[in-house]
XYZ file of N, CA, C and O in Angstrom:
616
model
N 69.291 101.027 134.967
C 68.871 99.946 135.852
C 68.214 100.561 137.083
O 68.794 101.398 137.749
N 66.988 100.152 137.364
C 66.288 100.732 138.494
C 66.567 99.945 139.761
O 66.907 98.777 139.722
N 66.427 100.623 140.861
C 66.601 99.974 142.155
C 65.232 99.724 142.760
O 64.275 100.458 142.502
N 65.161 98.695 143.594
C 63.914 98.386 144.281
C 63.853 99.240 145.528
O 64.771 99.256 146.330
N 62.786 100.003 145.640
C 62.599 100.862 146.790
C 62.217 100.044 148.015
O 61.577 99.009 147.891
N 62.594 100.505 149.183
C 62.219 99.826 150.419
C 60.704 99.790 150.522
O 60.024 100.786 150.267
N 60.181 98.625 150.835
C 58.747 98.459 150.962
C 58.056 98.130 149.653
O 56.881 97.814 149.626
N 58.805 98.202 148.531
C 58.212 97.872 147.242
C 58.012 96.363 147.167
O 58.889 95.594 147.509
N 56.834 95.957 146.721
C 56.507 94.543 146.643
C 57.029 93.964 145.333
O 56.868 94.556 144.270
N 57.681 92.821 145.409
C 58.156 92.144 144.206
C 57.047 91.230 143.707
O 56.365 90.588 144.479
N 56.902 91.189 142.413
C 55.832 90.386 141.844
C 56.381 89.506 140.739
O 57.247 89.916 139.971
N 55.852 88.303 140.649
C 56.219 87.393 139.571
C 55.876 88.015 138.222
O 56.535 87.770 137.230
N 54.870 88.860 138.187
C 54.410 89.451 136.941
C 55.437 90.410 136.342
O 55.451 90.614 135.140
N 56.303 90.981 137.137
C 57.305 91.909 136.606
C 58.662 91.238 136.456
O 59.668 91.897 136.283
N 58.685 89.920 136.504
C 59.925 89.226 136.220
C 60.674 88.698 137.426
O 61.717 88.091 137.272
N 60.183 88.944 138.610
C 60.839 88.454 139.801
C 60.250 87.106 140.205
O 59.079 86.841 139.968
N 61.059 86.280 140.800
C 60.578 85.019 141.360
C 60.650 85.147 142.866
O 61.741 85.213 143.433
N 59.508 85.219 143.503
C 59.459 85.393 144.935
C 59.022 84.074 145.554
O 57.904 83.614 145.325
N 59.939 83.458 146.289
C 59.650 82.206 146.962
C 59.311 82.496 148.420
O 60.004 83.274 149.074
N 58.264 81.854 148.921
C 57.869 82.066 150.311
C 58.779 81.262 151.252
O 59.633 80.488 150.810
N 58.574 81.438 152.547
C 59.432 80.782 153.544
C 59.354 79.258 153.471
O 60.363 78.580 153.666
N 58.183 78.720 153.186
C 58.028 77.264 153.096
C 58.885 76.718 151.956
O 59.615 75.736 152.127
N 58.802 77.348 150.798
C 59.594 76.894 149.649
C 61.087 77.047 149.906
O 61.871 76.155 149.573
N 61.476 78.149 150.497
C 62.900 78.368 150.802
C 63.391 77.317 151.789
O 64.473 76.749 151.622
N 62.584 77.009 152.805
C 62.967 76.001 153.792
C 63.135 74.631 153.133
O 64.109 73.923 153.395
N 62.184 74.246 152.267
C 62.280 72.941 151.599
C 63.412 72.911 150.582
O 63.955 71.843 150.291
N 63.781 74.065 150.022
C 64.913 74.107 149.099
C 66.234 73.995 149.855
O 67.123 73.247 149.468
N 66.354 74.721 150.953
C 67.619 74.718 151.698
C 67.762 73.505 152.611
O 68.872 73.146 152.984
N 66.652 72.887 152.980
C 66.660 71.697 153.835
C 65.677 70.664 153.276
O 64.653 70.370 153.915
N 65.952 70.142 152.065
C 64.989 69.212 151.466
C 64.819 67.953 152.305
O 65.775 67.412 152.845
N 63.570 67.526 152.416
C 63.245 66.304 153.164
C 63.254 65.126 152.197
O 62.879 65.268 151.039
N 63.661 63.972 152.694
C 63.584 62.713 151.958
C 64.342 62.732 150.632
O 63.955 62.060 149.685
N 65.419 63.481 150.587
C 66.236 63.506 149.379
C 67.203 62.325 149.410
O 67.669 61.927 150.470
N 67.442 61.723 148.278
C 68.377 60.612 148.186
C 67.770 59.432 147.461
O 66.704 59.527 146.859
N 68.461 58.319 147.534
C 68.015 57.096 146.875
C 67.585 56.075 147.921
O 68.031 56.129 149.056
N 66.754 55.142 147.506
C 66.399 53.993 148.326
C 67.089 52.789 147.702
O 66.901 52.528 146.509
N 67.886 52.108 148.492
C 68.522 50.904 147.986
C 67.458 49.810 147.875
O 66.696 49.588 148.813
N 67.367 49.181 146.734
C 66.365 48.145 146.461
C 64.937 48.645 146.696
O 64.188 48.085 147.498
N 64.532 49.688 145.978
C 63.176 50.205 146.159
C 62.145 49.231 145.593
O 62.451 48.397 144.736
N 60.917 49.362 146.068
C 59.827 48.580 145.496
C 59.502 49.063 144.089
O 59.058 48.289 143.248
N 59.717 50.347 143.825
C 59.501 50.908 142.494
C 60.267 52.219 142.364
O 60.604 52.856 143.364
N 60.526 52.586 141.105
C 61.258 53.808 140.797
C 60.704 54.375 139.495
O 60.215 53.631 138.650
N 60.781 55.674 139.338
C 60.369 56.316 138.084
C 61.219 57.561 137.872
O 61.696 58.174 138.830
N 61.399 57.908 136.609
C 62.102 59.135 136.248
C 61.178 59.925 135.324
O 60.659 59.383 134.348
N 60.959 61.182 135.666
C 60.144 62.062 134.824
C 60.869 63.381 134.657
O 61.670 63.788 135.502
N 60.586 64.043 133.547
C 61.232 65.320 133.284
C 60.301 66.290 132.609
O 59.217 65.936 132.153
N 60.746 67.522 132.536
C 60.014 68.574 131.858
C 60.905 69.108 130.746
O 61.861 69.846 131.014
N 60.631 68.731 129.508
C 61.501 69.151 128.413
C 61.526 70.657 128.174
O 62.457 71.170 127.585
N 60.518 71.393 128.683
C 60.497 72.838 128.456
C 61.568 73.564 129.258
O 62.022 74.627 128.863
N 61.979 72.975 130.403
C 62.972 73.671 131.229
C 64.183 72.804 131.556
O 65.174 73.300 132.075
N 64.104 71.505 131.265
C 65.245 70.627 131.513
C 65.279 69.998 132.896
O 66.162 69.207 133.193
N 64.323 70.336 133.757
C 64.278 69.731 135.092
C 63.843 68.274 134.986
O 63.051 67.919 134.120
N 64.375 67.448 135.861
C 63.872 66.085 135.958
C 64.011 65.600 137.389
O 64.771 66.134 138.180
N 63.236 64.565 137.719
C 63.266 63.995 139.058
C 63.248 62.475 138.935
O 62.586 61.922 138.060
N 64.004 61.847 139.797
C 63.974 60.388 139.940
C 63.379 60.116 141.310
O 63.865 60.652 142.309
N 62.299 59.328 141.351
C 61.648 59.023 142.621
C 61.759 57.535 142.919
O 61.773 56.703 142.013
N 61.846 57.239 144.198
C 61.938 55.867 144.695
C 60.869 55.709 145.766
O 60.699 56.604 146.595
N 60.167 54.578 145.730
C 59.185 54.327 146.788
C 59.341 52.920 147.347
O 59.789 51.994 146.661
N 58.974 52.795 148.597
C 58.773 51.503 149.241
C 57.335 51.483 149.738
O 56.798 52.512 150.160
N 56.738 50.304 149.659
C 55.347 50.131 150.051
C 55.281 49.039 151.105
O 55.895 47.982 150.947
N 54.561 49.316 152.170
C 54.357 48.317 153.225
C 52.886 48.350 153.616
O 52.350 49.421 153.909
N 52.266 47.192 153.616
C 50.851 47.065 153.976
C 49.965 48.014 153.171
O 49.032 48.623 153.701
N 50.286 48.165 151.885
C 49.464 48.994 151.008
C 49.646 50.488 151.162
O 48.899 51.269 150.578
N 50.648 50.906 151.943
C 50.897 52.335 152.162
C 52.321 52.692 151.724
O 53.226 51.866 151.793
N 52.503 53.937 151.334
C 53.834 54.441 151.002
C 54.607 54.531 152.310
O 54.289 55.349 153.176
N 55.607 53.673 152.481
C 56.390 53.681 153.718
C 57.641 54.537 153.584
O 58.150 55.047 154.574
N 58.106 54.719 152.344
C 59.272 55.569 152.113
C 59.168 56.137 150.702
O 58.714 55.460 149.779
N 59.571 57.387 150.546
C 59.501 58.075 149.260
C 60.687 59.025 149.248
O 60.755 59.954 150.039
N 61.656 58.738 148.395
C 62.839 59.595 148.277
C 62.941 60.086 146.846
O 62.377 59.502 145.927
N 63.691 61.162 146.667
C 63.828 61.741 145.336
C 65.222 62.303 145.121
O 65.919 62.659 146.070
N 65.600 62.369 143.867
C 66.780 63.098 143.412
C 66.286 64.004 142.295
O 65.696 63.520 141.327
N 66.500 65.303 142.432
C 66.027 66.256 141.439
C 67.190 67.019 140.850
O 68.064 67.491 141.568
N 67.168 67.123 139.539
C 68.084 68.009 138.831
C 67.199 69.128 138.327
O 66.426 68.939 137.386
N 67.243 70.240 139.038
C 66.344 71.303 138.636
C 66.453 72.538 139.493
O 67.340 72.666 140.339
N 65.505 73.403 139.279
C 65.474 74.703 139.934
C 65.001 74.578 141.383
O 64.536 73.523 141.801
N 65.117 75.661 142.151
C 64.627 75.636 143.535
C 63.160 75.228 143.641
O 62.776 74.528 144.575
N 62.338 75.628 142.674
C 60.928 75.247 142.707
C 60.750 73.743 142.585
O 59.935 73.143 143.299
N 61.504 73.108 141.705
C 61.411 71.653 141.518
C 61.895 70.915 142.759
O 61.286 69.930 143.186
N 62.978 71.383 143.341
C 63.533 70.727 144.528
C 62.587 70.868 145.723
O 62.271 69.892 146.403
N 62.123 72.086 145.968
C 61.267 72.301 147.141
C 59.922 71.602 146.998
O 59.424 71.015 147.964
N 59.327 71.611 145.804
C 58.038 70.937 145.652
C 58.192 69.420 145.685
O 57.273 68.721 146.128
N 59.331 68.905 145.265
C 59.577 67.458 145.394
C 59.654 67.078 146.864
O 59.095 66.060 147.284
N 60.336 67.884 147.638
C 60.436 67.647 149.077
C 59.050 67.661 149.724
O 58.714 66.781 150.524
N 58.237 68.630 149.360
C 56.879 68.732 149.906
C 56.052 67.517 149.491
O 55.307 66.957 150.294
N 56.189 67.088 148.248
C 55.428 65.932 147.756
C 55.727 64.681 148.571
O 54.820 63.896 148.868
N 56.990 64.499 148.965
C 57.322 63.308 149.764
C 56.586 63.344 151.094
O 56.081 62.315 151.547
N 56.532 64.516 151.711
C 55.847 64.631 152.997
C 54.347 64.383 152.861
O 53.727 63.827 153.758
N 53.778 64.795 151.736
C 52.351 64.569 151.522
C 52.036 63.092 151.307
O 50.976 62.616 151.700
N 52.940 62.361 150.664
C 52.642 60.985 150.249
C 52.979 59.925 151.288
O 52.285 58.910 151.372
N 54.028 60.129 152.066
C 54.440 59.094 153.026
C 53.309 58.849 154.028
O 52.754 59.774 154.605
N 52.972 57.560 154.188
C 51.909 57.164 155.103
C 50.551 57.016 154.441
O 49.621 56.484 155.037
N 50.429 57.486 153.204
C 49.153 57.368 152.495
C 49.059 56.000 151.819
O 50.057 55.392 151.462
N 47.816 55.521 151.643
C 47.615 54.305 150.865
C 47.965 54.624 149.412
O 48.035 55.807 149.020
N 48.150 53.589 148.615
C 48.451 53.812 147.200
C 47.318 54.589 146.531
O 47.581 55.500 145.729
N 46.083 54.259 146.866
C 44.932 54.952 146.281
C 44.925 56.427 146.673
O 44.648 57.297 145.844
N 45.212 56.715 147.939
C 45.268 58.112 148.390
C 46.399 58.858 147.694
O 46.233 60.011 147.277
N 47.548 58.205 147.567
C 48.704 58.835 146.926
C 48.435 59.120 145.453
O 48.891 60.130 144.918
N 47.687 58.234 144.796
C 47.347 58.456 143.389
C 46.403 59.642 143.210
O 46.313 60.208 142.119
N 45.712 60.032 144.249
C 44.795 61.175 144.175
C 45.510 62.503 144.410
O 44.918 63.568 144.197
N 46.769 62.467 144.861
C 47.515 63.711 145.077
C 47.748 64.396 143.733
O 48.028 63.746 142.733
N 47.637 65.715 143.731
C 47.820 66.495 142.509
C 48.868 67.583 142.730
O 49.263 67.861 143.869
N 49.269 68.204 141.633
C 50.186 69.328 141.749
C 49.549 70.458 142.545
O 50.232 71.189 143.254
N 48.228 70.600 142.472
C 47.547 71.629 143.273
C 47.679 71.356 144.762
O 47.787 72.298 145.557
N 47.697 70.074 145.163
C 47.913 69.739 146.570
C 49.299 70.191 147.015
O 49.470 70.699 148.121
N 50.274 70.012 146.145
C 51.651 70.432 146.462
C 51.722 71.950 146.554
O 52.301 72.494 147.501
N 51.124 72.628 145.597
C 51.139 74.102 145.600
C 50.452 74.635 146.857
O 50.944 75.563 147.504
N 49.343 74.020 147.228
C 48.628 74.451 148.440
C 49.481 74.216 149.685
O 49.576 75.080 150.556
N 50.105 73.038 149.779
C 50.962 72.735 150.939
C 52.158 73.674 151.001
O 52.666 73.978 152.081
N 52.597 74.146 149.844
C 53.734 75.072 149.781
C 53.326 76.491 150.152
O 54.191 77.335 150.400
N 52.026 76.754 150.187
C 51.582 78.124 150.445
C 51.703 78.987 149.211
O 51.827 80.204 149.293
N 51.702 78.349 148.034
C 51.820 79.068 146.765
C 53.197 78.894 146.172
O 54.148 78.482 146.850
N 53.292 79.183 144.891
C 54.562 79.095 144.169
C 54.520 80.129 143.052
O 53.428 80.423 142.539
N 55.647 80.724 142.702
C 55.621 81.684 141.592
C 54.986 81.068 140.348
O 55.242 79.907 140.018
N 54.138 81.829 139.691
C 53.368 81.321 138.552
C 54.245 80.650 137.502
O 53.877 79.611 136.953
N 55.410 81.230 137.215
C 56.287 80.665 136.193
C 56.940 79.357 136.631
O 57.615 78.712 135.857
N 56.767 78.971 137.877
C 57.365 77.741 138.388
C 56.322 76.685 138.740
O 56.661 75.616 139.235
N 55.056 76.946 138.455
C 53.994 76.000 138.799
C 54.204 74.647 138.127
O 53.885 73.611 138.703
N 54.772 74.632 136.918
C 55.009 73.351 136.237
C 55.976 72.462 137.011
O 55.923 71.240 136.890
N 56.824 73.045 137.832
C 57.781 72.273 138.631
C 57.087 71.376 139.644
O 57.586 70.301 139.974
N 55.947 71.838 140.133
C 55.245 71.078 141.160
C 54.707 69.761 140.615
O 54.384 68.851 141.372
N 54.616 69.647 139.311
C 54.122 68.426 138.678
C 55.126 67.281 138.735
O 54.736 66.118 138.735
N 56.389 67.594 138.743
C 57.405 66.553 138.555
C 57.330 65.431 139.576
O 57.241 64.261 139.206
N 57.409 65.743 140.842
C 57.436 64.685 141.860
C 56.115 63.927 141.914
O 56.106 62.704 142.093
N 54.997 64.622 141.719
C 53.703 63.946 141.734
C 53.585 63.027 140.524
O 53.138 61.882 140.645
N 54.003 63.508 139.349
C 54.007 62.633 138.166
C 54.906 61.428 138.394
O 54.563 60.293 138.040
N 56.077 61.667 138.991
C 56.995 60.572 139.290
C 56.401 59.585 140.282
O 56.529 58.367 140.113
N 55.736 60.104 141.308
C 55.081 59.245 142.295
C 54.032 58.373 141.623
O 53.983 57.164 141.840
N 53.187 58.987 140.793
C 52.126 58.234 140.116
C 52.719 57.158 139.203
O 52.205 56.035 139.152
N 53.795 57.480 138.500
C 54.440 56.491 137.629
C 55.083 55.370 138.446
O 55.023 54.208 138.057
N 55.694 55.708 139.571
C 56.299 54.683 140.429
C 55.224 53.755 140.999
O 55.429 52.537 141.061
N 54.087 54.312 141.391
C 52.991 53.484 141.900
C 52.479 52.561 140.797
O 52.239 51.375 141.030
N 52.334 53.088 139.579
C 51.882 52.261 138.453
C 52.872 51.125 138.201
O 52.470 49.978 137.965
N 54.152 51.426 138.282
C 55.194 50.413 138.115
C 55.075 49.360 139.215
O 55.146 48.150 138.951
N 54.890 49.799 140.431
C 54.747 48.885 141.568
C 53.528 47.982 141.384
O 53.605 46.763 141.569
N 52.410 48.579 141.012
C 51.187 47.804 140.839
C 51.318 46.796 139.695
O 50.840 45.667 139.807
N 51.990 47.192 138.631
C 52.209 46.271 137.506
C 53.090 45.104 137.951
O 52.809 43.947 137.644
N 54.122 45.413 138.705
C 55.022 44.374 139.213
C 54.272 43.409 140.125
O 54.450 42.204 140.054
N 53.404 43.966 140.980
C 52.621 43.127 141.891
C 51.665 42.224 141.115
O 51.504 41.048 141.446
N 51.023 42.763 140.079
C 50.090 41.984 139.273
C 50.818 40.862 138.536
O 50.337 39.730 138.479
N 51.997 41.172 137.997
C 52.783 40.151 137.291
C 53.234 39.058 138.243
O 53.203 37.880 137.911
N 53.644 39.455 139.441
C 54.080 38.489 140.448
C 52.921 37.590 140.877
O 53.070 36.382 141.008
N 51.757 38.183 141.057
C 50.573 37.421 141.444
C 50.198 36.426 140.350
O 49.882 35.268 140.613
N 50.248 36.884 139.103
C 49.928 36.010 137.973
C 50.927 34.857 137.878
O 50.555 33.713 137.647
N 52.204 35.148 138.078
C 53.247 34.123 138.035
C 53.014 33.080 139.134
O 53.111 31.885 138.898
N 52.648 33.513 140.314
C 52.371 32.589 141.428
C 51.174 31.712 141.097
O 51.199 30.508 141.365
N 50.130 32.314 140.520
C 48.950 31.541 140.160
C 49.286 30.495 139.110
O 48.818 29.357 139.185
N 50.100 30.869 138.138
C 50.495 29.920 137.102
C 51.311 28.777 137.697
O 51.141 27.619 137.328
N 52.193 29.091 138.624
C 53.001 28.060 139.273
C 52.120 27.124 140.069
O 52.316 25.910 140.064
N 51.128 27.666 140.776
C 50.239 26.839 141.586
C 49.422 25.903 140.698
O 49.211 24.750 141.028
N 48.982 26.395 139.566
C 48.164 25.592 138.661
C 48.982 24.497 137.983
O 48.464 23.443 137.657
N 50.271 24.764 137.800
C 51.116 23.786 137.130
C 51.809 22.821 138.088
O 52.487 21.899 137.650
N 51.649 23.006 139.386
C 52.312 22.179 140.368
C 51.406 21.011 140.763
O 50.307 21.225 141.270
N 51.867 19.750 140.512
C 51.037 18.620 140.918
C 51.024 18.456 142.434
O 51.977 18.800 143.113
N 49.931 17.929 142.941
C 49.801 17.692 144.388
C 50.480 16.423 144.786
O 50.558 15.455 144.182
């Protein structure tokens, strides 16, 4: 078993997972973790290759993400990138939030070990699914109101 020499750089390519300060901070102090009671929408997504999954909750006010919380069962990469994703999405319009990608999360994180890049997808995929659920619910509600108005005599 070899020892790491002082000053030797660790690389993901040789089997090490090196997390930067941003990722470590979001892992040890995740932002917006938890559940939203009575959310406007919720989604659960997972990665069958590693077993990680995330449950996301959103609230929408005036067409913008007003709250975005998550619960992640996964590795430090999944937890920290989920935390970063919430910070990127809160305050954005639904259209802006739908344009967020895993690359946006990786960039905001200052990079992520190559073997953990798939983790950055979870919260963004969950966000996109929650927004789709919200939009579907809104469309159904609007249609129901229109049907009621048309069937209501004056």
